[in-house]
Amino acid sequence: MRLGALEAGGTKMVCAIGNENGEIFERISIPTETPEITMPQIVEYFKDKQIEALGIGCFGPIDLKRESETYGYITTTPKLAWRNYNMVGELKKALGVPVGFDTDVNGSALGEATWGITKGLENSMYITVGTGIGAGIITNGKLLHGMLHPEAGHLLMVRHPKDNYEGRCPYHKTCLEGMAAGPAIEARWGKKGFELADKKEVWEMEAYYIAQALVDYIVTLSPERIVLGGGVMHQEHMLPLVREEVKRQLAGYIQTKELNDMEHYVVLPSLNDNQGIMGALKLALDELAFEA
Ligand code: ADP
Ligand code: ZN
């Protein structure tokens, strides 16, 4: 079976062909400009590839309610050219195949849960700490949508006692994304994350915020495992710091075998950075089944 996968991001569109086992045969990357410029290139790539369905993991916010008139649209995104853009409708029309759709982070959560480190778990999360922060959530075996879809990168934070940084989220200033995404690190310390590798206080503060979010997710969503991806997690000392800080902030309130085995509870992605595109393949497969 041939399936198409599209990882639609704010800076690039990764298009790939793969199959129902998560195998990827080929891929290309197209810069994200405006729909007028970018969409014809995407269609051109997929149109002669004999795919049976396409799956899209998309930047958002997006409309995931099938009964909604704007189902499959990118909605209130700050990327103005893409605001109210009918992503699913346009690709369905151009390619004539079923099109599965979810957030980029739900896609990554699904990729890991289908073929990776959270496989077999009914409740898991995938969090990306990069240019922004987002979380994909699987609960009782299904991707969580709810009213909209989780926007768990915008959890409001308790400030670190030594932090004077104002925060850079345009909506909340000091939410998780405003305090801990890559650009916040750069703005607070005046250097890019990778140039700050030897500054202990940078990563202790970063771990403080990420752990705070993880504690909030743990007490509300009860995930069995949490995957932490994104550029900032390339800092190797982050993962142990986050694990320690989660333990400290939970303060022994919850005792489970998972939390007692922190090294297998908070983990890095396991699919060589293919989790997003593999998740999109699974979205394609699920859409085929849904339409059958
Ligand atoms: P995106 O979120 O745009 O998809 P990434 O997940 O790669 O992309 O995240 C990019 C962000 O991660 C940038 O803000 C960058 O400064 C930061 N980053 C990338 N590599 C590192 C690193 N080794 N250490 C700290 N921060 C990093
Ligand atoms: Zn925010």
PDB file of N, CA, C and O and ligand atoms in Angstrom, residues 11-12 128-132 181-186 192-195 203 229-236, ligand 1:
ATOM      1  N   THR A  11       7.795  26.631   8.995  1.00  0.00           N
ATOM      2  CA  THR A  11       8.916  26.988   8.132  1.00  0.00           C
ATOM      3  C   THR A  11       9.072  26.050   6.951  1.00  0.00           C
ATOM      4  O   THR A  11       9.523  26.457   5.894  1.00  0.00           O
ATOM      5  N   LYS A  12       8.682  24.766   7.115  1.00  0.00           N
ATOM      6  CA  LYS A  12       8.783  23.865   5.966  1.00  0.00           C
ATOM      7  C   LYS A  12       7.667  22.826   5.942  1.00  0.00           C
ATOM      8  O   LYS A  12       7.076  22.515   6.981  1.00  0.00           O
ATOM      9  N   THR A 128       6.892  18.822  22.254  1.00  0.00           N
ATOM     10  CA  THR A 128       8.027  19.367  21.522  1.00  0.00           C
ATOM     11  C   THR A 128       8.418  20.710  22.123  1.00  0.00           C
ATOM     12  O   THR A 128       7.569  21.562  22.372  1.00  0.00           O
ATOM     13  N   VAL A 129       9.707  20.844  22.406  1.00  0.00           N
ATOM     14  CA  VAL A 129      10.241  22.108  22.921  1.00  0.00           C
ATOM     15  C   VAL A 129      11.188  22.640  21.854  1.00  0.00           C
ATOM     16  O   VAL A 129      12.336  22.186  21.734  1.00  0.00           O
ATOM     17  N   GLY A 130      10.689  23.519  21.013  1.00  0.00           N
ATOM     18  CA  GLY A 130      11.476  24.034  19.895  1.00  0.00           C
ATOM     19  C   GLY A 130      11.222  25.525  19.751  1.00  0.00           C
ATOM     20  O   GLY A 130      11.296  26.275  20.728  1.00  0.00           O
ATOM     21  N   THR A 131      10.897  25.951  18.532  1.00  0.00           N
ATOM     22  CA  THR A 131      10.555  27.352  18.288  1.00  0.00           C
ATOM     23  C   THR A 131       9.300  27.720  19.081  1.00  0.00           C
ATOM     24  O   THR A 131       9.149  28.839  19.556  1.00  0.00           O
ATOM     25  N   GLY A 132       8.406  26.765  19.192  1.00  0.00           N
ATOM     26  CA  GLY A 132       7.248  26.884  20.084  1.00  0.00           C
ATOM     27  C   GLY A 132       7.225  25.652  20.978  1.00  0.00           C
ATOM     28  O   GLY A 132       8.134  24.820  20.916  1.00  0.00           O
ATOM     29  N   ALA A 181      10.381  28.114  25.432  1.00  0.00           N
ATOM     30  CA  ALA A 181      10.684  27.724  24.049  1.00  0.00           C
ATOM     31  C   ALA A 181      12.059  28.287  23.665  1.00  0.00           C
ATOM     32  O   ALA A 181      12.565  29.204  24.328  1.00  0.00           O
ATOM     33  N   GLY A 182      12.645  27.760  22.602  1.00  0.00           N
ATOM     34  CA  GLY A 182      13.976  28.196  22.176  1.00  0.00           C
ATOM     35  C   GLY A 182      14.145  29.711  22.115  1.00  0.00           C
ATOM     36  O   GLY A 182      15.105  30.256  22.666  1.00  0.00           O
ATOM     37  N   PRO A 183      13.222  30.441  21.472  1.00  0.00           N
ATOM     38  CA  PRO A 183      13.375  31.896  21.384  1.00  0.00           C
ATOM     39  C   PRO A 183      13.334  32.594  22.752  1.00  0.00           C
ATOM     40  O   PRO A 183      13.925  33.665  22.915  1.00  0.00           O
ATOM     41  N   ALA A 184      12.649  32.025  23.740  1.00  0.00           N
ATOM     42  CA  ALA A 184      12.626  32.614  25.085  1.00  0.00           C
ATOM     43  C   ALA A 184      13.996  32.443  25.749  1.00  0.00           C
ATOM     44  O   ALA A 184      14.484  33.354  26.425  1.00  0.00           O
ATOM     45  N   ILE A 185      14.618  31.294  25.535  1.00  0.00           N
ATOM     46  CA  ILE A 185      15.962  31.070  26.091  1.00  0.00           C
ATOM     47  C   ILE A 185      16.913  32.114  25.510  1.00  0.00           C
ATOM     48  O   ILE A 185      17.660  32.782  26.228  1.00  0.00           O
ATOM     49  N   GLU A 186      16.826  32.281  24.199  1.00  0.00           N
ATOM     50  CA  GLU A 186      17.704  33.222  23.511  1.00  0.00           C
ATOM     51  C   GLU A 186      17.465  34.663  24.006  1.00  0.00           C
ATOM     52  O   GLU A 186      18.417  35.409  24.270  1.00  0.00           O
ATOM     53  N   LYS A 192      21.985  32.062  21.615  1.00  0.00           N
ATOM     54  CA  LYS A 192      21.190  30.909  21.194  1.00  0.00           C
ATOM     55  C   LYS A 192      21.439  29.725  22.131  1.00  0.00           C
ATOM     56  O   LYS A 192      22.528  29.602  22.710  1.00  0.00           O
ATOM     57  N   GLY A 193      20.434  28.861  22.239  1.00  0.00           N
ATOM     58  CA  GLY A 193      20.504  27.719  23.155  1.00  0.00           C
ATOM     59  C   GLY A 193      21.777  26.905  23.025  1.00  0.00           C
ATOM     60  O   GLY A 193      22.430  26.588  24.023  1.00  0.00           O
ATOM     61  N   PHE A 194      22.173  26.618  21.784  1.00  0.00           N
ATOM     62  CA  PHE A 194      23.333  25.729  21.619  1.00  0.00           C
ATOM     63  C   PHE A 194      24.646  26.396  22.053  1.00  0.00           C
ATOM     64  O   PHE A 194      25.633  25.737  22.319  1.00  0.00           O
ATOM     65  N   GLU A 195      24.616  27.753  22.166  1.00  0.00           N
ATOM     66  CA  GLU A 195      25.824  28.463  22.619  1.00  0.00           C
ATOM     67  C   GLU A 195      25.896  28.547  24.152  1.00  0.00           C
ATOM     68  O   GLU A 195      26.855  29.074  24.695  1.00  0.00           O
ATOM     69  N   TRP A 203      20.028  25.832  32.122  1.00  0.00           N
ATOM     70  CA  TRP A 203      19.315  24.556  31.944  1.00  0.00           C
ATOM     71  C   TRP A 203      18.561  24.156  33.197  1.00  0.00           C
ATOM     72  O   TRP A 203      17.534  23.492  33.128  1.00  0.00           O
ATOM     73  N   GLY A 229      10.488  15.928  22.838  1.00  0.00           N
ATOM     74  CA  GLY A 229      11.248  16.151  21.607  1.00  0.00           C
ATOM     75  C   GLY A 229      11.484  17.631  21.360  1.00  0.00           C
ATOM     76  O   GLY A 229      11.218  18.471  22.221  1.00  0.00           O
ATOM     77  N   GLY A 230      11.989  17.950  20.166  1.00  0.00           N
ATOM     78  CA  GLY A 230      12.233  19.345  19.789  1.00  0.00           C
ATOM     79  C   GLY A 230      13.686  19.729  19.995  1.00  0.00           C
ATOM     80  O   GLY A 230      14.422  19.080  20.738  1.00  0.00           O
ATOM     81  N   GLY A 231      14.088  20.816  19.325  1.00  0.00           N
ATOM     82  CA  GLY A 231      15.487  21.244  19.291  1.00  0.00           C
ATOM     83  C   GLY A 231      16.115  21.447  20.659  1.00  0.00           C
ATOM     84  O   GLY A 231      17.272  21.091  20.886  1.00  0.00           O
ATOM     85  N   VAL A 232      15.376  22.034  21.599  1.00  0.00           N
ATOM     86  CA  VAL A 232      15.942  22.346  22.912  1.00  0.00           C
ATOM     87  C   VAL A 232      16.353  21.061  23.648  1.00  0.00           C
ATOM     88  O   VAL A 232      17.326  21.054  24.412  1.00  0.00           O
ATOM     89  N   MET A 233      15.649  19.970  23.379  1.00  0.00           N
ATOM     90  CA  MET A 233      15.994  18.714  24.057  1.00  0.00           C
ATOM     91  C   MET A 233      17.279  18.094  23.502  1.00  0.00           C
ATOM     92  O   MET A 233      17.759  17.098  24.033  1.00  0.00           O
ATOM     93  N   HIS A 234      17.837  18.719  22.445  1.00  0.00           N
ATOM     94  CA  HIS A 234      19.159  18.267  21.992  1.00  0.00           C
ATOM     95  C   HIS A 234      20.247  18.574  23.016  1.00  0.00           C
ATOM     96  O   HIS A 234      21.343  18.041  22.934  1.00  0.00           O
ATOM     97  N   GLN A 235      19.956  19.454  23.960  1.00  0.00           N
ATOM     98  CA  GLN A 235      20.871  19.678  25.085  1.00  0.00           C
ATOM     99  C   GLN A 235      20.863  18.422  25.946  1.00  0.00           C
ATOM    100  O   GLN A 235      19.883  18.135  26.632  1.00  0.00           O
ATOM    101  N   GLU A 236      21.957  17.677  25.931  1.00  0.00           N
ATOM    102  CA  GLU A 236      21.929  16.348  26.546  1.00  0.00           C
ATOM    103  C   GLU A 236      21.670  16.367  28.048  1.00  0.00           C
ATOM    104  O   GLU A 236      21.098  15.441  28.589  1.00  0.00           O
TER     105      GLU A 236
HETATM  106  P1  ADP B   1      10.823  23.819  15.206  1.00  0.00           P
HETATM  107  O1  ADP B   1      10.253  23.952  16.575  1.00  0.00           O
HETATM  108  O2  ADP B   1      10.878  25.119  14.468  1.00  0.00           O
HETATM  109  O3  ADP B   1      10.208  22.721  14.412  1.00  0.00           O
HETATM  110  P2  ADP B   1      13.198  22.706  16.464  1.00  0.00           P
HETATM  111  O4  ADP B   1      12.415  21.685  17.204  1.00  0.00           O
HETATM  112  O5  ADP B   1      14.479  22.282  15.842  1.00  0.00           O
HETATM  113  O6  ADP B   1      12.359  23.399  15.319  1.00  0.00           O
HETATM  114  O7  ADP B   1      13.510  23.893  17.485  1.00  0.00           O
HETATM  115  C1  ADP B   1      14.250  25.010  17.155  1.00  0.00           C
HETATM  116  C2  ADP B   1      14.615  25.731  18.446  1.00  0.00           C
HETATM  117  O8  ADP B   1      15.434  24.871  19.246  1.00  0.00           O
HETATM  118  C3  ADP B   1      15.414  27.001  18.224  1.00  0.00           C
HETATM  119  O9  ADP B   1      14.906  28.021  19.074  1.00  0.00           O
HETATM  120  C4  ADP B   1      16.836  26.622  18.615  1.00  0.00           C
HETATM  121  O10 ADP B   1      17.537  27.709  19.158  1.00  0.00           O
HETATM  122  C5  ADP B   1      16.606  25.547  19.648  1.00  0.00           C
HETATM  123  N1  ADP B   1      17.726  24.595  19.619  1.00  0.00           N
HETATM  124  C6  ADP B   1      18.128  23.843  18.580  1.00  0.00           C
HETATM  125  N2  ADP B   1      19.205  23.098  18.903  1.00  0.00           N
HETATM  126  C7  ADP B   1      19.467  23.374  20.200  1.00  0.00           C
HETATM  127  C8  ADP B   1      20.454  22.929  21.121  1.00  0.00           C
HETATM  128  N3  ADP B   1      21.390  22.032  20.785  1.00  0.00           N
HETATM  129  N4  ADP B   1      20.391  23.427  22.369  1.00  0.00           N
HETATM  130  C9  ADP B   1      19.455  24.317  22.727  1.00  0.00           C
HETATM  131  N5  ADP B   1      18.525  24.791  21.903  1.00  0.00           N
HETATM  132  C10 ADP B   1      18.519  24.336  20.655  1.00  0.00           C
END
